[in-house]
Amino acid sequence: MTTKFPRIVHVDDAPPNTRRGGDLRAMLTPTTVGATSGFMGMAIVQPGDRIAEHYHPYSEEFVLVVRGELEVDLDGEPFRLSPDNGLLIPMNVRHRFRNVGSTEARLVFHLGPLAPRPELGHVDTEETPAPPEPAEAVS
């Protein structure tokens, strides 16, 4: 945790998390900046990729799309998200994001309040498919 204020964190300084699909970067967190009420980051989702369905039992999630075209499923119902669209996902609502466009999508997310322990913050409701194997070169 940092004690120096202000702490500016660049997206490239946050380690990528691809466990649920996409590339999630937790940027402003209790560990990185000493946050006490929630955390914020950026999700980078390539065309055709997705962030697997999950929910947050202790937190609301605030989302702002800054680039690209996404579809979000909220408890199984799809909604389209475009740049400059914001969305509040209430606690316990299952959600999944899919990049349905032809360019990289980026969305800023904030979750709050914090779960009692980090491992309680997300509940996965589906497995993330393994990335496709690279095609073998034919000589």
Tab-separated table of C-alpha atoms in Angstrom:
chain	number	residue	atom	x	y	z
A	1	MET	CA	0.000	0.000	0.000
A	2	THR	CA	1.237	3.466	-0.770
A	3	THR	CA	1.310	6.261	1.763
A	4	LYS	CA	2.315	8.966	-0.696
A	5	PHE	CA	-0.531	11.076	-2.077
A	6	PRO	CA	-1.477	11.406	-4.882
A	7	ARG	CA	-0.739	8.014	-6.407
A	8	ILE	CA	-1.167	7.992	-10.194
A	9	VAL	CA	-1.420	4.545	-11.777
A	10	HIS	CA	-1.142	4.007	-15.536
A	11	VAL	CA	-3.071	1.100	-17.063
A	12	ASP	CA	0.233	-0.453	-18.184
A	13	ASP	CA	1.403	-0.536	-14.539
A	14	ALA	CA	-1.472	-2.842	-13.544
A	15	PRO	CA	-0.859	-6.548	-14.145
A	16	PRO	CA	-3.217	-8.143	-16.688
A	17	ASN	CA	-5.781	-10.631	-15.373
A	18	THR	CA	-7.146	-12.841	-18.163
A	19	ARG	CA	-8.655	-15.590	-15.985
A	20	ARG	CA	-12.268	-14.644	-16.863
A	21	GLY	CA	-11.500	-13.584	-20.438
A	22	GLY	CA	-10.617	-10.124	-21.640
A	23	ASP	CA	-7.738	-8.292	-19.989
A	24	LEU	CA	-8.769	-6.861	-16.622
A	25	ARG	CA	-6.479	-4.273	-15.022
A	26	ALA	CA	-7.250	-3.477	-11.359
A	27	MET	CA	-5.602	-0.056	-11.066
A	28	LEU	CA	-6.807	1.836	-7.981
A	29	THR	CA	-7.115	-0.771	-5.236
A	30	PRO	CA	-6.438	-1.203	-1.519
A	31	THR	CA	-3.026	-2.631	-2.424
A	32	THR	CA	-1.962	-0.072	-5.020
A	33	VAL	CA	-3.272	3.175	-3.513
A	34	GLY	CA	-4.737	2.333	-0.099
A	35	ALA	CA	-8.377	2.523	-1.230
A	36	THR	CA	-10.843	1.669	1.547
A	37	SER	CA	-14.276	1.839	-0.097
A	38	GLY	CA	-13.850	0.076	-3.450
A	39	PHE	CA	-11.556	-0.355	-6.415
A	40	MET	CA	-11.359	0.803	-10.020
A	41	GLY	CA	-9.765	-0.452	-13.185
A	42	MET	CA	-10.034	-0.959	-16.909
A	43	ALA	CA	-11.160	-3.955	-18.955
A	44	ILE	CA	-9.679	-4.378	-22.422
A	45	VAL	CA	-11.667	-6.771	-24.617
A	46	GLN	CA	-10.593	-7.753	-28.117
A	47	PRO	CA	-13.117	-8.387	-30.944
A	48	GLY	CA	-14.894	-11.700	-30.388
A	49	ASP	CA	-13.576	-12.028	-26.816
A	50	ARG	CA	-15.662	-11.898	-23.670
A	51	ILE	CA	-15.517	-11.591	-19.916
A	52	ALA	CA	-17.205	-14.686	-18.494
A	53	GLU	CA	-20.402	-14.461	-16.486
A	54	HIS	CA	-20.037	-13.722	-12.781
A	55	TYR	CA	-21.630	-11.674	-10.023
A	56	HIS	CA	-20.556	-9.652	-7.002
A	57	PRO	CA	-22.293	-10.553	-3.713
A	58	TYR	CA	-20.934	-7.535	-1.805
A	59	SER	CA	-20.477	-4.817	-4.423
A	60	GLU	CA	-22.258	-2.763	-7.021
A	61	GLU	CA	-20.345	-2.406	-10.272
A	62	PHE	CA	-20.232	0.876	-12.163
A	63	VAL	CA	-19.173	0.620	-15.820
A	64	LEU	CA	-18.289	3.305	-18.370
A	65	VAL	CA	-17.532	2.287	-21.971
A	66	VAL	CA	-14.781	4.458	-23.429
A	67	ARG	CA	-14.063	2.576	-26.675
A	68	GLY	CA	-15.682	-0.116	-28.800
A	69	GLU	CA	-19.019	-1.893	-28.950
A	70	LEU	CA	-20.023	-4.325	-26.234
A	71	GLU	CA	-22.994	-6.426	-25.344
A	72	VAL	CA	-23.655	-7.091	-21.671
A	73	ASP	CA	-25.948	-9.852	-20.428
A	74	LEU	CA	-27.682	-8.937	-17.153
A	75	ASP	CA	-29.247	-12.050	-15.609
A	76	GLY	CA	-29.360	-13.477	-19.146
A	77	GLU	CA	-30.895	-10.438	-20.900
A	78	PRO	CA	-28.620	-8.765	-23.513
A	79	PHE	CA	-28.093	-4.993	-23.723
A	80	ARG	CA	-25.910	-3.039	-26.172
A	81	LEU	CA	-23.228	-0.669	-24.818
A	82	SER	CA	-21.397	1.939	-26.902
A	83	PRO	CA	-18.786	4.590	-26.074
A	84	ASP	CA	-19.939	7.109	-23.469
A	85	ASN	CA	-22.576	4.691	-22.087
A	86	GLY	CA	-22.560	4.150	-18.322
A	87	LEU	CA	-24.168	1.236	-16.499
A	88	LEU	CA	-24.829	0.332	-12.855
A	89	ILE	CA	-24.855	-3.413	-12.154
A	90	PRO	CA	-26.513	-4.075	-8.768
A	91	MET	CA	-25.178	-6.616	-6.279
A	92	ASN	CA	-25.933	-10.257	-7.124
A	93	VAL	CA	-26.825	-9.554	-10.788
A	94	ARG	CA	-25.096	-12.043	-13.079
A	95	HIS	CA	-23.261	-10.295	-15.907
A	96	ARG	CA	-21.073	-11.105	-18.900
A	97	PHE	CA	-19.473	-8.729	-21.423
A	98	ARG	CA	-18.877	-9.548	-25.101
A	99	ASN	CA	-17.035	-7.446	-27.663
A	100	VAL	CA	-19.446	-7.506	-30.605
A	101	GLY	CA	-17.554	-4.901	-32.629
A	102	SER	CA	-14.573	-5.062	-34.960
A	103	THR	CA	-12.166	-3.056	-32.756
A	104	GLU	CA	-10.758	-3.311	-29.256
A	105	ALA	CA	-13.239	-2.305	-26.535
A	106	ARG	CA	-12.270	-0.583	-23.288
A	107	LEU	CA	-14.437	-0.040	-20.267
A	108	VAL	CA	-13.708	1.534	-16.905
A	109	PHE	CA	-15.155	-0.309	-13.913
A	110	HIS	CA	-15.541	0.533	-10.236
A	111	LEU	CA	-16.750	-1.855	-7.563
A	112	GLY	CA	-17.847	-0.795	-4.115
A	113	PRO	CA	-18.122	-1.409	-1.306
A	114	LEU	CA	-15.276	-3.878	-0.920
A	115	ALA	CA	-16.001	-7.521	-0.099
A	116	PRO	CA	-14.841	-8.636	3.375
A	117	ARG	CA	-11.970	-10.508	1.682
A	118	PRO	CA	-10.781	-10.251	-1.952
A	119	GLU	CA	-11.578	-13.896	-2.745
A	120	LEU	CA	-15.253	-13.251	-1.856
A	121	GLY	CA	-15.629	-10.376	-4.332
A	122	HIS	CA	-16.439	-12.411	-7.476
A	123	VAL	CA	-18.538	-15.533	-7.931
A	124	ASP	CA	-17.991	-17.214	-11.298
A	125	THR	CA	-21.092	-18.756	-12.869
A	126	GLU	CA	-19.437	-20.188	-16.001
A	127	GLU	CA	-16.019	-21.363	-17.019
A	128	THR	CA	-13.873	-19.302	-19.339
A	129	PRO	CA	-13.098	-21.259	-22.509
A	130	ALA	CA	-9.434	-21.991	-23.099
A	131	PRO	CA	-7.873	-19.886	-25.864
A	132	PRO	CA	-7.751	-21.680	-29.226
A	133	GLU	CA	-4.621	-23.644	-30.013
A	134	PRO	CA	-2.425	-22.023	-32.670
A	135	ALA	CA	-2.890	-23.607	-36.090
A	136	GLU	CA	-0.016	-25.784	-37.253
A	137	ALA	CA	1.888	-24.511	-40.255
A	138	VAL	CA	1.482	-26.654	-43.360
A	139	SER	CA	4.605	-26.960	-45.478
